[in-house]
Amino acid sequence: MIPARSSSADRAGLFVLVAGLAAALLVAFLAVRNQTEQRATELVDQGSRLVKALAAIPKDGLVPSPGRPNPLAAVLRAHGNADLAYGLVTDPQGQPLSEVTAPGLTPSVLPLAADKPAEWFGHRPVDSGAAGLELIEFHGPLLHDGRLEGFVRVAFRAPTLGFDARQLPFLAGLALPILLLVPLFFFMLRSQLRPLQEVSQRVEQLAASAPPDLAGDPAARDLVTRFGRFLDATEKRIRELEAGRGDAETAIKLLGYKREKVESALETLPEGVLVLDEGSLTVFANTKVGPLLSVDPAALVGKRPTEWPVEGGVLRALSPLLGGASTSQTADFHPDGNESRRVSVWALPLFAPRDATRRLGSLIVLRETTDQMLAAQARDEFIAHVAHELKTPLANITLYGELLRDDPNLAADTRVEAINTVCDESRRAAALINNLLNISRIEAGSIVIDRQRVRLAELLADCMEQLQHTGASRDLRLQVSVPPELPPVELDKDLLRIALNNLLTNAAKYNRAGGEIILSAEETDERIVITVQDSGIGIPAADLPRIFDKFYRSADREAVARGGHGLGLYLARQIVELHQGQIEVTSQTGQGTRVTLSFRKPHVLLRAA
């Protein structure tokens, strides 16, 4: 009987070794497949970033020219990816303008839809022209002033599932522990089962050598019965332990799954989130916390707030919220001591779902509120500016109105001056209100450009005539210069009139007695250019970078004396940019200012008369 058991044990050992080898091979296969999928994911990310970087380069910077090496080849060579198959720069119709190709490969000729902007950025599989080789092509548009000039296309060899000699050390290191653990487990199992095997052998030996009348012995029958009960109880207990272990594993997996779901939900929030347990120990920190506290979120987990590696001022601001209060609390701080930034913090207590008196910890929410802070400051400044700008004309209107009402014998020249002042201040207040209304409509996005054919000669003449009627151009020489062959343009006539009226009003207000204003238009190869030129006091060079800011006023003494509300140039720029145009200002102090508006002449903006 002993040789049979030895042979059976040997077969079991062989089976265990074969099963271990199969498990090692399966683990190696799964590892290789996981690496292949990871390489594919990295390739998509790398290719998308490369195409976006190339699409940001002007087309002329990617197309070779005489005497200059191929810039596309230099960029791709600097990228240094051995799986790069080819790079192309094409026109919108798909004709190559620049090409870089790996040996033995043929670039794809599949065209891209020039009329579908949603498909300009992306990637797709393409035919390599070589058997067994798959390529992934990434593509992006080359734009200039919003117009499509071509495409940049880069292809890489697609990762494939296969054996690579470079992976041999990794696979060997992965399989070796499994192959070593399997025989170790087998020999340990044999050592644990050896006593039972010896008992089984003794029982069989006793059964074989027992006298024939032993079966009728009551003591023997009692021993066998009790031994059978013992075996039944042992088997039942083993089944109970196995069932309990299965339930415990299921519960652990369920808890882990729920925790992952909660953490995934917290990661998707736009705010930074910290979770502290009842002992103020940090148990979770999402990635949004990092930029707000200028620290790696992983460095906060497992530590108390006093141990966080953050700036001391931040800890002082947060300390009142981290004491385990039973009510919600808020605080603000400036990251890195930067007063132009603000982060708001909310601390909320966490209670047990079934016991509202049992506190489990705290939830700390951090949010960047710099925009709200700046908006509040801008709102306060806006209200102050508007109140000041309206207060002055209203005060003058009230003063001269009371003068006209209370003194019926007022001298004629004084009466005329009072009436003119009331009219001027009324127009000033009305202009401010109209500008504010137009700006609010533009910033709210409620203005729709109504393009129509406009003859600039008539529009410019109307604007200059309106300036004369306001009386603001007294003692000034006004001139309109428009060539007769200038074709009509497609613009929003009413909005352009508002922009020109603001520019002409500024030219008259900041001019000198006996000065002049020239309103002109001309046509170039690509643009229609409108110019407002005055001979006034000019703009100091230090003020030029900020003249288009809302409510900005120069500190120059002469400019302050002439008044204004700082909205004219801001509104003019908004209107010009709505037409995809450009506005520029050149000025010299004491010699005058020149404002230039220019609009492109593609078919969507300009047609022949």
Coordinates of C-alpha atoms in Angstrom, one line a residue:
M1 CA 0.0 0.0 0.0
I2 CA 2.8 2.5 0.7
P3 CA 4.2 2.5 -2.9
A4 CA 0.7 3.3 -4.2
R5 CA 0.4 6.4 -1.9
S6 CA 3.9 7.5 -2.9
S7 CA 3.1 7.3 -6.6
S8 CA -0.2 9.2 -6.0
A9 CA 1.7 11.9 -4.1
D10 CA 4.2 12.2 -6.9
R11 CA 1.4 12.7 -9.4
A12 CA -0.2 15.3 -7.2
G13 CA 3.2 17.1 -6.9
L14 CA 3.6 17.0 -10.7
F15 CA 0.1 18.4 -11.2
V16 CA 0.8 21.3 -8.7
L17 CA 4.1 22.1 -10.6
V18 CA 2.3 22.1 -14.0
A19 CA -0.5 24.3 -12.5
G20 CA 2.1 26.7 -11.1
L21 CA 3.8 27.0 -14.5
A22 CA 0.4 27.6 -16.2
A23 CA -0.4 30.3 -13.6
A24 CA 3.1 31.9 -14.2
L25 CA 2.5 32.0 -17.9
L26 CA -1.0 33.5 -17.5
V27 CA 0.3 36.2 -15.2
A28 CA 3.1 37.0 -17.7
F29 CA 0.6 37.2 -20.5
L30 CA -1.7 39.5 -18.6
A31 CA 1.3 41.7 -17.6
V32 CA 2.4 41.9 -21.3
R33 CA -1.1 42.8 -22.4
N34 CA -1.4 45.4 -19.6
Q35 CA 1.9 46.9 -20.7
T36 CA 0.7 47.0 -24.3
E37 CA -2.6 48.8 -23.3
Q38 CA -0.6 51.2 -21.2
R39 CA 1.8 52.0 -24.2
A40 CA -1.3 52.5 -26.4
T41 CA -2.8 55.0 -23.8
E42 CA 0.5 56.8 -23.5
L43 CA 0.8 56.9 -27.3
V44 CA -2.6 58.6 -27.6
D45 CA -1.7 61.2 -25.0
Q46 CA 1.8 61.8 -26.5
G47 CA 0.5 62.1 -30.1
S48 CA -2.4 64.4 -29.1
R49 CA 0.0 66.8 -27.3
L50 CA 2.5 66.7 -30.1
V51 CA -0.2 67.6 -32.7
K52 CA -1.6 70.4 -30.5
A53 CA 2.0 71.8 -30.1
L54 CA 2.6 71.6 -33.9
A55 CA -0.8 73.2 -34.7
A56 CA 0.2 76.2 -32.6
I57 CA 3.1 76.9 -35.0
P58 CA 2.2 79.0 -38.0
K59 CA 2.1 77.1 -41.3
D60 CA 5.2 79.0 -42.7
G61 CA 7.1 77.7 -39.7
L62 CA 6.5 74.1 -40.7
V63 CA 6.9 74.3 -44.5
P64 CA 10.5 74.2 -45.9
S65 CA 11.8 77.0 -48.0
P66 CA 14.9 77.4 -50.2
G67 CA 18.1 77.5 -48.2
R68 CA 16.4 76.3 -45.0
P69 CA 16.2 72.7 -43.7
N70 CA 12.8 71.1 -43.3
P71 CA 11.5 72.5 -39.9
L72 CA 9.0 69.7 -39.5
A73 CA 11.8 67.2 -39.7
A74 CA 13.7 69.1 -37.0
V75 CA 10.7 69.2 -34.7
L76 CA 10.0 65.5 -35.1
R77 CA 13.6 64.5 -34.7
A78 CA 13.7 66.5 -31.4
H79 CA 10.7 64.6 -30.3
G80 CA 12.8 61.4 -30.4
N81 CA 10.0 58.7 -30.5
A82 CA 11.3 55.6 -32.3
D83 CA 7.7 54.6 -33.2
L84 CA 7.2 57.7 -35.3
A85 CA 6.1 56.6 -38.8
Y86 CA 5.6 59.9 -40.7
G87 CA 4.7 63.6 -40.3
L88 CA 2.8 65.7 -42.9
V89 CA 1.8 69.3 -43.4
T90 CA -1.0 69.5 -46.0
D91 CA -3.2 72.2 -47.5
P92 CA -7.0 72.1 -46.7
Q93 CA -7.5 69.8 -49.8
G94 CA -4.9 67.3 -48.5
Q95 CA -2.0 68.1 -50.9
P96 CA 1.3 67.6 -49.0
L97 CA 3.4 70.8 -48.3
S98 CA 6.0 69.1 -46.1
E99 CA 6.7 65.4 -45.5
V100 CA 8.9 63.4 -43.1
T101 CA 8.6 59.6 -43.5
A102 CA 10.3 56.6 -41.9
P103 CA 11.9 54.2 -44.4
G104 CA 9.6 51.6 -46.0
L105 CA 6.4 53.4 -45.0
T106 CA 3.9 55.3 -47.2
P107 CA 1.9 58.3 -45.7
S108 CA -1.8 58.0 -45.6
V109 CA -3.7 59.8 -48.4
L110 CA -7.1 59.8 -46.5
P111 CA -8.4 63.4 -46.7
L112 CA -9.7 65.4 -43.8
A113 CA -13.0 67.2 -43.9
A114 CA -12.2 70.9 -44.2
D115 CA -15.8 71.9 -43.6
K116 CA -16.2 70.0 -40.3
P117 CA -14.3 71.9 -37.6
A118 CA -15.4 69.3 -35.0
E119 CA -13.2 66.7 -36.8
W120 CA -10.1 68.8 -37.2
F121 CA -8.5 67.6 -34.0
G122 CA -8.4 63.8 -33.4
H123 CA -6.8 60.5 -34.3
R124 CA -7.6 57.5 -36.4
P125 CA -6.1 54.2 -37.5
V126 CA -4.6 54.3 -41.0
D127 CA -3.1 51.8 -43.5
S128 CA 0.7 51.6 -43.4
G129 CA 1.2 49.9 -46.7
A130 CA 3.2 47.2 -45.0
A131 CA 1.8 43.8 -44.0
G132 CA 1.2 43.3 -40.2
L133 CA 1.9 47.0 -39.3
E134 CA -0.8 49.2 -38.0
L135 CA -0.5 53.0 -37.7
I136 CA -2.3 55.6 -35.6
E137 CA -2.5 59.0 -37.2
F138 CA -3.0 62.2 -35.1
H139 CA -4.2 65.4 -36.9
G140 CA -4.9 69.0 -36.1
P141 CA -5.7 72.2 -38.0
L142 CA -3.3 75.1 -38.9
L143 CA -5.3 78.3 -38.4
H144 CA -4.5 81.9 -39.1
D145 CA -6.9 84.6 -37.8
G146 CA -9.5 81.9 -37.5
R147 CA -9.1 80.7 -41.1
L148 CA -8.1 77.1 -42.0
E149 CA -4.7 77.1 -43.8
G150 CA -4.0 73.4 -43.7
F151 CA -3.5 70.3 -41.5
V152 CA -0.6 68.8 -39.6
R153 CA -0.7 65.0 -39.4
V154 CA 1.6 62.7 -37.4
A155 CA 1.5 58.9 -37.4
F156 CA 3.0 56.4 -35.0
R157 CA 3.3 52.6 -35.1
A158 CA 0.4 51.2 -33.0
P159 CA 1.6 49.0 -30.0
T160 CA 1.0 45.3 -30.7
L161 CA 0.7 42.4 -28.3
G162 CA 3.8 40.3 -28.8
F163 CA 7.1 39.1 -27.1
D164 CA 9.9 41.6 -26.9
A165 CA 13.3 40.4 -25.7
R166 CA 13.6 43.6 -23.7
Q167 CA 10.7 42.3 -21.5
L168 CA 12.5 39.0 -20.7
P169 CA 14.0 40.2 -17.4
F170 CA 10.6 41.7 -16.3
L171 CA 8.7 38.5 -17.2
A172 CA 11.3 36.3 -15.5
G173 CA 11.2 38.4 -12.3
L174 CA 7.4 38.1 -12.4
A175 CA 7.2 34.4 -12.9
L176 CA 10.1 33.3 -10.7
P177 CA 8.3 34.0 -7.3
I178 CA 5.3 32.0 -8.5
L179 CA 7.4 29.0 -9.5
L180 CA 9.2 29.1 -6.2
L181 CA 6.1 29.5 -4.1
V182 CA 4.2 26.6 -5.7
P183 CA 6.6 23.8 -4.7
L184 CA 7.1 25.5 -1.3
F185 CA 3.3 25.4 -0.7
F186 CA 3.2 21.8 -1.9
F187 CA 5.9 20.6 0.5
M188 CA 4.3 22.6 3.4
L189 CA 0.9 21.0 2.6
R190 CA 2.5 17.5 2.6
S191 CA 4.1 18.2 5.9
Q192 CA 0.8 19.2 7.4
L193 CA -1.0 16.2 5.9
R194 CA 1.6 13.6 6.9
P195 CA 0.1 13.0 10.4
L196 CA -3.3 12.3 8.9
Q197 CA -1.7 10.0 6.3
E198 CA 0.1 8.1 9.1
V199 CA -3.2 7.8 11.0
S200 CA -4.9 6.5 7.9
Q201 CA -2.1 3.9 7.3
R202 CA -2.3 2.7 11.0
V203 CA -6.1 2.3 10.7
E204 CA -5.7 0.3 7.4
Q205 CA -3.0 -1.8 9.0
L206 CA -5.2 -2.5 12.1
A207 CA -8.1 -3.3 9.8
A208 CA -6.0 -5.7 7.8
S209 CA -4.5 -7.5 10.9
A210 CA -7.6 -7.5 13.1
P211 CA -9.1 -10.9 13.9
P212 CA -12.4 -11.8 12.1
D213 CA -14.4 -11.5 15.3
L214 CA -13.3 -7.8 16.0
A215 CA -16.4 -6.5 14.0
G216 CA -18.6 -8.0 16.7
D217 CA -16.7 -6.3 19.6
P218 CA -18.9 -3.5 21.1
A219 CA -15.8 -1.5 22.2
A220 CA -14.5 -1.5 18.6
R221 CA -17.8 -0.5 17.2
D222 CA -18.0 2.3 19.8
L223 CA -14.5 3.5 18.8
V224 CA -15.4 3.5 15.1
T225 CA -18.7 5.3 15.8
R226 CA -17.1 8.1 17.9
F227 CA -14.3 8.4 15.3
G228 CA -16.9 8.9 12.6
R229 CA -18.7 11.5 14.6
F230 CA -15.4 13.3 15.1
L231 CA -14.8 13.3 11.4
D232 CA -18.3 14.6 10.6
A233 CA -18.0 17.4 13.2
T234 CA -14.5 18.3 11.7
E235 CA -15.9 18.4 8.2
K236 CA -18.9 20.6 9.3
R237 CA -16.6 23.0 11.1
I238 CA -14.3 23.3 8.0
R239 CA -17.3 24.1 5.8
E240 CA -18.5 26.7 8.3
L241 CA -15.0 28.3 8.4
E242 CA -14.9 28.3 4.6
A243 CA -18.3 29.9 4.3
G244 CA -17.3 32.6 6.9
R245 CA -14.1 33.3 5.1
G246 CA -16.1 33.8 1.8
D247 CA -18.6 36.2 3.5
A248 CA -15.7 38.2 5.0
E249 CA -13.9 38.4 1.6
T250 CA -17.2 39.6 0.0
A251 CA -17.7 42.2 2.7
I252 CA -14.1 43.5 2.4
K253 CA -14.5 43.8 -1.4
L254 CA -17.9 45.6 -1.0
L255 CA -16.4 48.1 1.4
G256 CA -13.4 48.6 -0.9
Y257 CA -15.8 49.2 -3.8
K258 CA -17.9 51.7 -1.9
R259 CA -14.8 53.5 -0.8
E260 CA -13.5 53.7 -4.4
K261 CA -16.9 55.1 -5.5
V262 CA -16.9 57.8 -2.8
E263 CA -13.3 58.8 -3.6
S264 CA -14.0 58.9 -7.3
A265 CA -17.0 61.2 -6.7
L266 CA -14.8 63.5 -4.5
E267 CA -12.1 63.6 -7.2
T268 CA -14.6 64.8 -9.8
L269 CA -15.6 67.8 -7.7
P270 CA -14.1 71.2 -8.8
E271 CA -13.2 72.1 -5.2
G272 CA -10.4 70.8 -3.1
V273 CA -11.7 68.3 -0.5
L274 CA -10.1 67.0 2.7
V275 CA -11.6 64.4 5.1
L276 CA -10.4 64.3 8.7
D277 CA -11.4 61.5 11.1
E278 CA -12.6 62.1 14.7
G279 CA -8.9 62.4 15.8
S280 CA -8.2 65.1 13.2
L281 CA -6.1 62.7 11.2
T282 CA -6.3 63.3 7.4
V283 CA -7.7 60.2 5.7
F284 CA -8.4 61.7 2.2
A285 CA -7.2 64.6 0.0
N286 CA -8.2 65.0 -3.6
T287 CA -5.9 66.3 -6.3
K288 CA -7.6 69.8 -6.3
V289 CA -6.1 70.4 -2.9
G290 CA -2.5 70.5 -4.3
P291 CA -2.7 73.9 -6.2
L292 CA -4.7 75.5 -3.5
L293 CA -2.3 74.7 -0.6
S294 CA 0.8 74.5 -2.8
V295 CA 1.6 71.0 -1.6
D296 CA 1.4 67.4 -2.8
P297 CA -2.0 66.0 -1.6
A298 CA -0.3 62.6 -0.7
A299 CA 1.8 64.5 1.8
L300 CA -1.3 65.4 3.8
V301 CA -2.8 61.9 4.2
G302 CA -2.1 60.2 7.5
K303 CA -1.1 63.5 9.2
R304 CA -2.7 66.0 11.5
P305 CA -3.1 69.6 10.4
T306 CA -0.3 70.7 12.6
E307 CA 2.0 68.3 10.7
W308 CA 1.0 69.5 7.2
P309 CA 3.9 70.8 5.1
V310 CA 2.1 74.1 4.2
E311 CA 2.9 77.7 4.7
G312 CA 2.4 79.0 8.3
G313 CA 0.0 81.7 7.3
V314 CA -2.3 79.2 5.8
L315 CA -2.3 77.0 9.0
R316 CA -3.1 80.1 11.1
A317 CA -6.1 80.8 8.8
L318 CA -7.3 77.2 9.0
S319 CA -6.7 76.5 12.6
P320 CA -10.1 77.9 13.8
L321 CA -11.8 75.5 11.5
L322 CA -9.9 72.3 12.5
G323 CA -10.8 72.2 16.2
G324 CA -13.7 69.7 15.7
A325 CA -16.6 72.2 15.9
S326 CA -20.1 70.8 15.6
T327 CA -21.3 73.6 13.2
S328 CA -20.2 74.8 9.8
Q329 CA -17.4 77.4 9.8
T330 CA -15.7 79.5 7.0
A331 CA -12.4 81.3 6.5
D332 CA -10.3 82.9 3.7
F333 CA -6.6 83.0 3.1
H334 CA -4.2 84.3 0.4
P335 CA -2.1 81.5 -1.1
D336 CA 1.7 82.1 -0.8
G337 CA 0.9 85.5 0.7
N338 CA -0.4 86.8 -2.7
E339 CA -3.0 89.4 -2.0
S340 CA -4.4 89.2 -5.5
R341 CA -5.5 85.6 -4.9
R342 CA -8.0 84.3 -2.4
V343 CA -9.0 80.8 -1.3
S344 CA -12.2 80.3 0.7
V345 CA -12.5 77.3 3.1
W346 CA -15.6 75.7 4.6
A347 CA -15.4 73.2 7.5
L348 CA -18.4 70.9 7.9
P349 CA -18.8 68.3 10.7
L350 CA -19.6 64.7 9.6
F351 CA -22.1 62.7 11.8
A352 CA -23.0 59.1 11.8
P353 CA -26.0 58.4 9.5
R354 CA -28.0 56.6 12.2
D355 CA -26.8 58.7 15.2
A356 CA -26.8 62.4 14.7
T357 CA -24.9 62.9 18.0
R358 CA -21.9 60.8 17.1
R359 CA -19.3 62.9 15.2
L360 CA -17.2 60.9 12.8
G361 CA -14.9 63.7 11.6
S362 CA -14.8 66.8 9.5
L363 CA -15.1 67.7 5.8
I364 CA -12.9 70.5 4.6
V365 CA -13.8 72.2 1.3
L366 CA -11.4 74.6 -0.4
R367 CA -12.4 76.8 -3.4
E368 CA -10.5 79.4 -5.4
T369 CA -12.6 82.6 -5.0
T370 CA -10.2 85.0 -6.7
D371 CA -12.7 85.7 -9.5
Q372 CA -15.5 86.6 -7.0
M373 CA -13.1 88.8 -5.1
L374 CA -12.0 90.7 -8.3
A375 CA -15.6 90.8 -9.4
A376 CA -16.7 92.5 -6.2
Q377 CA -13.8 95.0 -6.4
A378 CA -14.7 95.7 -10.1
R379 CA -18.4 96.2 -9.1
D380 CA -17.5 98.6 -6.3
E381 CA -15.2 100.6 -8.7
F382 CA -17.8 100.5 -11.4
I383 CA -20.5 101.9 -9.1
A384 CA -18.1 104.6 -7.8
H385 CA -17.1 105.6 -11.4
V386 CA -20.7 105.8 -12.6
A387 CA -21.8 107.7 -9.5
H388 CA -19.0 110.2 -10.0
E389 CA -19.6 110.6 -13.7
L390 CA -23.3 111.1 -13.3
K391 CA -23.0 113.4 -10.2
T392 CA -21.0 116.1 -12.0
P393 CA -23.4 116.7 -15.0
L394 CA -26.5 116.4 -12.8
A395 CA -25.0 118.9 -10.4
N396 CA -24.3 121.4 -13.2
I397 CA -27.8 120.9 -14.6
T398 CA -29.4 121.5 -11.2
L399 CA -27.2 124.6 -10.6
Y400 CA -28.0 126.3 -13.9
G401 CA -31.6 125.1 -13.9
E402 CA -32.1 126.8 -10.5
L403 CA -30.3 129.9 -11.8
L404 CA -32.7 130.1 -14.8
R405 CA -35.7 129.5 -12.5
D406 CA -34.9 131.9 -9.7
D407 CA -33.6 134.9 -11.7
P408 CA -36.1 136.0 -14.4
N409 CA -34.0 139.1 -15.1
L410 CA -30.9 137.1 -16.0
A411 CA -28.5 138.7 -18.5
A412 CA -28.9 137.4 -22.0
D413 CA -25.3 136.1 -22.3
T414 CA -25.6 134.4 -18.9
R415 CA -28.9 132.8 -19.9
V416 CA -27.4 131.5 -23.1
E417 CA -24.4 130.1 -21.2
A418 CA -26.7 128.4 -18.7
I419 CA -28.8 126.8 -21.5
N420 CA -25.7 125.6 -23.3
T421 CA -24.3 124.1 -20.1
V422 CA -27.6 122.3 -19.4
C423 CA -27.7 120.9 -23.0
D424 CA -24.0 119.9 -22.9
E425 CA -24.3 118.2 -19.5
S426 CA -27.5 116.5 -20.6
R427 CA -25.7 115.1 -23.6
R428 CA -22.7 114.1 -21.5
A429 CA -25.0 112.1 -19.1
A430 CA -26.9 110.6 -22.0
A431 CA -23.7 109.5 -23.7
L432 CA -22.5 107.9 -20.5
I433 CA -25.8 106.0 -20.1
N434 CA -25.8 104.9 -23.7
N435 CA -22.2 103.7 -23.5
L436 CA -23.0 101.8 -20.3
L437 CA -26.0 100.1 -22.0
N438 CA -24.0 99.1 -25.0
I439 CA -21.2 97.8 -23.0
S440 CA -23.5 95.7 -20.8
R441 CA -25.2 94.2 -24.0
I442 CA -21.8 93.3 -25.4
E443 CA -20.4 91.8 -22.2
A444 CA -23.7 89.8 -21.8
G445 CA -23.3 88.5 -25.3
S446 CA -26.8 89.7 -26.3
I447 CA -25.6 91.7 -29.3
V448 CA -25.9 90.0 -32.6
I449 CA -23.9 91.4 -35.5
D450 CA -26.3 92.6 -38.2
R451 CA -24.0 92.8 -41.3
Q452 CA -25.2 94.9 -44.2
R453 CA -23.7 96.6 -47.2
V454 CA -22.3 99.9 -46.0
R455 CA -20.9 102.7 -48.1
L456 CA -18.2 104.2 -45.9
A457 CA -18.2 107.6 -47.6
E458 CA -21.8 108.2 -46.6
L459 CA -21.3 106.7 -43.1
L460 CA -18.2 108.8 -42.3
A461 CA -19.9 112.0 -43.6
D462 CA -22.9 111.3 -41.4
C463 CA -20.7 110.8 -38.3
M464 CA -18.8 114.0 -39.0
E465 CA -22.1 115.9 -39.5
Q466 CA -23.4 114.6 -36.2
L467 CA -20.3 115.8 -34.5
Q468 CA -21.0 119.3 -35.9
H469 CA -24.5 119.3 -34.6
T470 CA -23.4 118.5 -31.0
G471 CA -21.4 121.7 -30.9
A472 CA -18.4 119.9 -29.6
S473 CA -16.4 120.8 -32.8
R474 CA -16.6 124.6 -32.4
D475 CA -13.5 126.3 -33.7
L476 CA -12.2 123.0 -35.3
R477 CA -11.6 122.2 -38.9
L478 CA -13.3 119.0 -39.9
Q479 CA -12.4 116.9 -43.0
V480 CA -13.6 113.6 -44.4
S481 CA -11.4 111.9 -46.9
V482 CA -12.7 108.7 -48.7
P483 CA -11.6 107.6 -52.2
P484 CA -14.6 107.3 -54.6
E485 CA -13.6 103.8 -55.7
L486 CA -13.8 102.4 -52.2
P487 CA -16.1 99.4 -52.4
P488 CA -19.0 98.8 -49.9
V489 CA -18.2 96.7 -46.9
E490 CA -20.4 94.3 -44.9
L491 CA -20.5 95.6 -41.3
D492 CA -23.0 96.4 -38.6
K493 CA -23.7 100.0 -39.5
D494 CA -25.3 101.0 -36.1
L495 CA -22.4 99.5 -34.0
L496 CA -19.7 101.0 -36.2
R497 CA -21.4 104.4 -36.0
I498 CA -21.3 104.2 -32.1
A499 CA -17.6 103.4 -32.3
L500 CA -16.8 106.3 -34.7
N501 CA -18.9 108.7 -32.7
N502 CA -17.0 107.9 -29.5
L503 CA -13.7 108.4 -31.3
L504 CA -14.7 111.7 -32.9
T505 CA -16.0 112.9 -29.6
N506 CA -12.7 112.2 -28.0
A507 CA -10.8 113.9 -30.9
A508 CA -12.9 117.0 -30.4
K509 CA -12.7 117.0 -26.6
Y510 CA -8.9 116.7 -26.4
N511 CA -8.2 119.0 -29.4
R512 CA -6.8 122.5 -29.3
A513 CA -8.5 125.7 -30.3
G514 CA -8.2 126.0 -34.1
G515 CA -7.2 122.4 -34.5
E516 CA -8.4 119.9 -37.0
I517 CA -10.0 116.4 -37.2
I518 CA -9.5 114.2 -40.3
L519 CA -11.7 111.2 -40.8
S520 CA -10.5 109.0 -43.6
A521 CA -10.7 105.5 -45.1
E522 CA -8.6 103.6 -47.6
E523 CA -8.3 100.1 -49.1
T524 CA -5.2 97.9 -48.9
D525 CA -4.6 94.4 -50.4
E526 CA -6.1 92.7 -47.4
R527 CA -7.9 95.3 -45.3
I528 CA -10.3 98.3 -45.1
V529 CA -8.7 100.9 -42.9
I530 CA -10.5 103.8 -41.2
T531 CA -8.5 106.5 -39.5
V532 CA -9.4 109.3 -37.0
Q533 CA -6.6 111.9 -36.8
D534 CA -6.6 114.9 -34.5
S535 CA -4.2 117.7 -33.7
G536 CA -4.9 117.7 -29.9
I537 CA -2.9 117.4 -26.7
G538 CA -1.9 113.8 -27.4
I539 CA -1.6 110.8 -25.0
P540 CA 1.4 110.3 -22.7
A541 CA 3.4 107.2 -23.6
A542 CA 3.0 105.8 -20.1
D543 CA -0.8 105.8 -20.6
L544 CA -0.9 104.1 -24.0
P545 CA -0.9 100.5 -22.8
R546 CA -4.0 101.1 -20.6
I547 CA -6.2 103.4 -22.7
F548 CA -8.5 100.6 -23.7
D549 CA -9.2 99.6 -20.1
K550 CA -12.7 100.3 -18.8
F551 CA -13.0 103.6 -16.8
Y552 CA -9.2 104.3 -17.3
R553 CA -8.4 108.0 -17.2
S554 CA -5.0 109.6 -17.7
A555 CA -3.5 111.4 -14.8
D556 CA -2.2 114.1 -17.1
R557 CA -3.4 117.5 -15.8
E558 CA -4.7 118.8 -19.1
A559 CA -6.6 115.6 -19.8
V560 CA -8.2 115.6 -16.4
A561 CA -9.3 119.2 -16.8
R562 CA -11.3 118.2 -20.0
G563 CA -13.3 115.5 -18.2
G564 CA -14.5 112.2 -19.6
H565 CA -15.6 108.8 -18.2
G566 CA -13.1 106.4 -19.7
L567 CA -15.6 104.3 -21.7
G568 CA -15.2 105.6 -25.3
L569 CA -12.1 103.7 -26.3
Y570 CA -13.2 100.6 -24.4
L571 CA -16.5 100.4 -26.2
A572 CA -14.9 101.2 -29.6
R573 CA -12.5 98.3 -29.1
Q574 CA -15.3 95.9 -28.1
I575 CA -17.2 96.8 -31.3
V576 CA -14.2 96.4 -33.6
E577 CA -13.3 93.0 -32.1
L578 CA -16.9 91.9 -32.6
H579 CA -16.2 92.4 -36.3
Q580 CA -12.9 90.5 -36.0
G581 CA -11.1 93.8 -36.7
Q582 CA -8.2 95.5 -35.1
I583 CA -7.8 98.9 -33.4
E584 CA -4.5 100.7 -32.8
V585 CA -3.6 104.1 -31.3
T586 CA -0.5 106.1 -31.9
S587 CA 0.1 109.5 -30.2
Q588 CA 2.6 112.1 -29.4
T589 CA 2.2 114.5 -26.5
G590 CA 1.3 118.0 -27.8
Q591 CA 1.0 116.9 -31.5
G592 CA -2.1 114.8 -31.7
T593 CA -3.5 111.3 -31.7
R594 CA -4.2 108.8 -34.6
V595 CA -6.7 106.0 -34.1
T596 CA -6.8 103.3 -36.8
L597 CA -9.6 100.7 -37.3
S598 CA -8.9 97.9 -39.8
F599 CA -11.1 95.1 -41.0
R600 CA -10.1 92.1 -43.1
K601 CA -11.5 91.6 -46.6
P602 CA -12.3 87.9 -46.9
H603 CA -15.5 87.0 -48.8
V604 CA -17.5 86.8 -45.6
L605 CA -16.8 90.5 -44.8
L606 CA -16.3 92.2 -48.1
R607 CA -17.8 91.8 -51.5
A608 CA -17.3 93.8 -54.7
A609 CA -19.7 96.7 -55.2

